Amino acid sequence: MAINFLLNEQPVSVDVDPAMPLLWVVREKLGLTGTKFGCGIAACGACTMHVDGTATRTCMLPVSSVAGAQIRTIEALATDGALNAVQQAWLEHQVPQCGYCQSGMIMAAEALLNETPDPTDADIDAAITNICRCGIYDRVRAAVHRAAQLRKEG
Ligand code: FES
Ligand code: FES
């Protein structure tokens, strides 16, 4: 049975097991591999995408549950090769260490800033619960503040 949704503003239709997690549909069937697999139990956040604007862990999310939804992935953040504010701030603060968790972190940060344009450290800690085994949480906080500033500057 075909399941339809919007992926980065493009309509897509996939004929897969409805129970297949969205992460694997996007990576394996639709070829966007920017979103990573970490734990597979919705605990680490590596697989975070936006589902109708909400940061969502997709490794346990059946694709059938996103029929008709708007899905946004890390691939959609830059426009014509120009980094968006979060990506620019991440670069300025050299946030990643190994980088594995970063796609999910960035998508969580992007969703937070869409909801809360000027978050406090407490807001950041509450909203970005992604796990980083390299422990770069201080740089994440600094970069989110910088991204908020860049967004204000337009
Ligand atoms: S891979 Fe989905 S939360 Fe860890
Ligand atoms: S940068 Fe290595 S896991 Fe986060």
Short mmCIF file of C-alpha atoms and ligand atoms in Angstrom, two decimals:
data_model
loop_
_atom_site.label_atom_id
_atom_site.label_comp_id
_atom_site.label_asym_id
_atom_site.label_seq_id
_atom_site.Cartn_x
_atom_site.Cartn_y
_atom_site.Cartn_z
CA MET A 1 0.00 0.00 0.00
CA ALA A 2 1.41 3.37 -0.99
CA ILE A 3 2.04 5.88 1.76
CA ASN A 4 2.30 9.52 0.74
CA PHE A 5 3.91 12.43 2.54
CA LEU A 6 5.97 15.52 1.86
CA LEU A 7 9.73 15.15 2.23
CA ASN A 8 11.53 18.47 2.25
CA GLU A 9 8.54 19.99 0.45
CA GLN A 10 8.55 17.36 -2.31
CA PRO A 11 5.67 14.88 -2.51
CA VAL A 12 6.84 11.29 -2.13
CA SER A 13 5.03 7.99 -2.35
CA VAL A 14 6.49 4.79 -0.92
CA ASP A 15 5.20 1.27 -1.13
CA VAL A 16 6.64 -0.36 1.96
CA ASP A 17 5.59 -2.25 5.08
CA PRO A 18 3.53 0.35 6.98
CA ALA A 19 5.40 -0.59 10.15
CA MET A 20 8.80 0.29 8.65
CA PRO A 21 10.33 3.12 10.67
CA LEU A 22 10.42 6.49 8.94
CA LEU A 23 14.19 6.65 9.43
CA TRP A 24 14.76 3.60 7.26
CA VAL A 25 12.23 4.68 4.64
CA VAL A 26 14.03 8.01 4.27
CA ARG A 27 17.52 6.50 4.31
CA GLU A 28 17.03 3.27 2.39
CA LYS A 29 14.07 3.92 0.09
CA LEU A 30 14.38 7.65 -0.53
CA GLY A 31 18.16 7.94 -0.40
CA LEU A 32 18.60 10.77 2.12
CA THR A 33 21.29 9.54 4.48
CA GLY A 34 21.99 12.71 6.47
CA THR A 35 19.82 11.43 9.32
CA LYS A 36 21.66 8.84 11.39
CA PHE A 37 20.83 5.65 13.27
CA GLY A 38 22.10 5.48 16.83
CA CYS A 39 20.18 3.43 19.35
CA GLY A 40 16.99 2.31 17.61
CA ILE A 41 14.94 2.77 20.77
CA ALA A 42 14.10 6.50 20.58
CA ALA A 43 16.65 7.28 23.28
CA CYS A 44 19.58 9.10 21.64
CA GLY A 45 18.10 11.53 19.11
CA ALA A 46 20.49 10.74 16.23
CA CYS A 47 17.48 10.03 14.01
CA THR A 48 15.70 13.35 14.64
CA MET A 49 13.67 14.83 11.78
CA HIS A 50 10.87 17.39 11.87
CA VAL A 51 7.38 15.96 11.55
CA ASP A 52 4.96 18.81 10.94
CA GLY A 53 7.54 21.10 12.54
CA THR A 54 8.15 19.04 15.66
CA ALA A 55 11.55 17.47 16.33
CA THR A 56 10.79 13.75 16.26
CA ARG A 57 12.84 10.59 16.74
CA THR A 58 12.13 8.46 13.70
CA CYS A 59 13.85 5.15 14.43
CA MET A 60 10.68 3.69 15.97
CA LEU A 61 8.11 5.79 14.14
CA PRO A 62 6.06 3.67 11.71
CA VAL A 63 5.94 5.32 8.32
CA SER A 64 2.17 4.79 8.25
CA SER A 65 1.87 7.33 11.07
CA VAL A 66 3.27 10.14 8.91
CA ALA A 67 0.92 9.71 5.96
CA GLY A 68 0.05 13.22 4.81
CA ALA A 69 2.63 14.85 7.08
CA GLN A 70 5.41 17.27 6.25
CA ILE A 71 8.81 15.75 6.96
CA ARG A 72 11.93 17.88 7.06
CA THR A 73 15.44 16.50 7.24
CA ILE A 74 18.93 17.94 7.65
CA GLU A 75 19.27 18.02 3.86
CA ALA A 76 16.68 20.82 3.68
CA LEU A 77 18.44 23.32 5.94
CA ALA A 78 20.87 24.88 3.48
CA THR A 79 19.45 26.85 0.56
CA ASP A 80 21.38 26.64 -2.72
CA GLY A 81 24.49 25.74 -0.75
CA ALA A 82 24.11 28.65 1.71
CA LEU A 83 24.14 27.44 5.31
CA ASN A 84 21.25 28.45 7.52
CA ALA A 85 21.75 30.20 10.88
CA VAL A 86 22.06 27.01 12.92
CA GLN A 87 24.56 25.48 10.53
CA GLN A 88 26.55 28.71 10.40
CA ALA A 89 26.63 28.93 14.20
CA TRP A 90 27.69 25.27 14.41
CA LEU A 91 30.57 26.03 12.08
CA GLU A 92 31.63 29.15 14.00
CA HIS A 93 31.67 27.23 17.28
CA GLN A 94 33.19 24.08 15.78
CA VAL A 95 30.55 22.08 17.61
CA PRO A 96 31.12 18.53 16.32
CA GLN A 97 33.73 16.16 17.62
CA CYS A 98 33.15 12.81 15.88
CA GLY A 99 30.01 14.26 14.30
CA TYR A 100 27.78 11.23 14.52
CA CYS A 101 25.07 12.82 16.69
CA GLN A 102 25.19 16.15 14.93
CA SER A 103 22.44 15.81 12.37
CA GLY A 104 19.96 15.05 15.13
CA MET A 105 21.33 17.79 17.38
CA ILE A 106 21.03 20.37 14.63
CA MET A 107 17.47 19.37 13.81
CA ALA A 108 16.55 19.57 17.50
CA ALA A 109 18.15 23.02 17.71
CA GLU A 110 16.35 24.19 14.59
CA ALA A 111 12.97 23.09 16.01
CA LEU A 112 13.72 24.77 19.34
CA LEU A 113 14.56 28.09 17.68
CA ASN A 114 11.40 27.93 15.57
CA GLU A 115 9.38 27.67 18.81
CA THR A 116 11.56 29.77 21.11
CA PRO A 117 13.59 32.36 19.20
CA ASP A 118 15.73 33.39 22.18
CA PRO A 119 16.13 30.31 24.40
CA THR A 120 17.85 30.24 27.78
CA ASP A 121 20.36 27.55 28.71
CA ALA A 122 17.53 25.84 30.61
CA ASP A 123 15.33 25.94 27.50
CA ILE A 124 18.16 24.40 25.48
CA ASP A 125 18.79 21.66 28.03
CA ALA A 126 15.08 20.87 28.21
CA ALA A 127 14.53 20.80 24.45
CA ILE A 128 17.74 19.21 23.20
CA THR A 129 17.92 15.91 25.03
CA ASN A 130 19.99 14.24 22.33
CA ILE A 131 22.88 12.12 23.57
CA CYS A 132 26.42 12.92 22.46
CA ARG A 133 29.05 10.40 23.45
CA CYS A 134 31.74 13.01 22.77
CA GLY A 135 30.13 15.35 25.32
CA ILE A 136 29.96 18.56 23.29
CA TYR A 137 26.95 19.94 25.17
CA ASP A 138 28.63 23.25 26.11
CA ARG A 139 29.36 24.00 22.47
CA VAL A 140 25.79 23.12 21.53
CA ARG A 141 24.49 25.69 24.01
CA ALA A 142 26.88 28.37 22.74
CA ALA A 143 26.00 27.65 19.13
CA VAL A 144 22.26 27.77 19.77
CA HIS A 145 22.66 31.22 21.34
CA ARG A 146 24.73 32.32 18.35
CA ALA A 147 22.14 30.92 15.92
CA ALA A 148 19.43 32.88 17.73
CA GLN A 149 21.50 36.02 17.24
CA LEU A 150 22.15 35.27 13.55
CA ARG A 151 18.44 34.72 12.99
CA LYS A 152 17.66 38.12 14.54
CA GLU A 153 20.22 39.78 12.29
CA GLY A 154 18.35 38.17 9.42
S1 FES B 1 18.45 6.19 16.70
FE1 FES B 1 16.56 7.07 17.11
S2 FES B 1 16.70 7.91 19.06
FE2 FES B 1 18.57 6.82 18.79
S1 FES B 2 30.05 14.66 18.36
FE1 FES B 2 30.53 12.55 18.67
S2 FES B 2 28.67 11.69 19.40
FE2 FES B 2 28.30 13.79 19.37
#
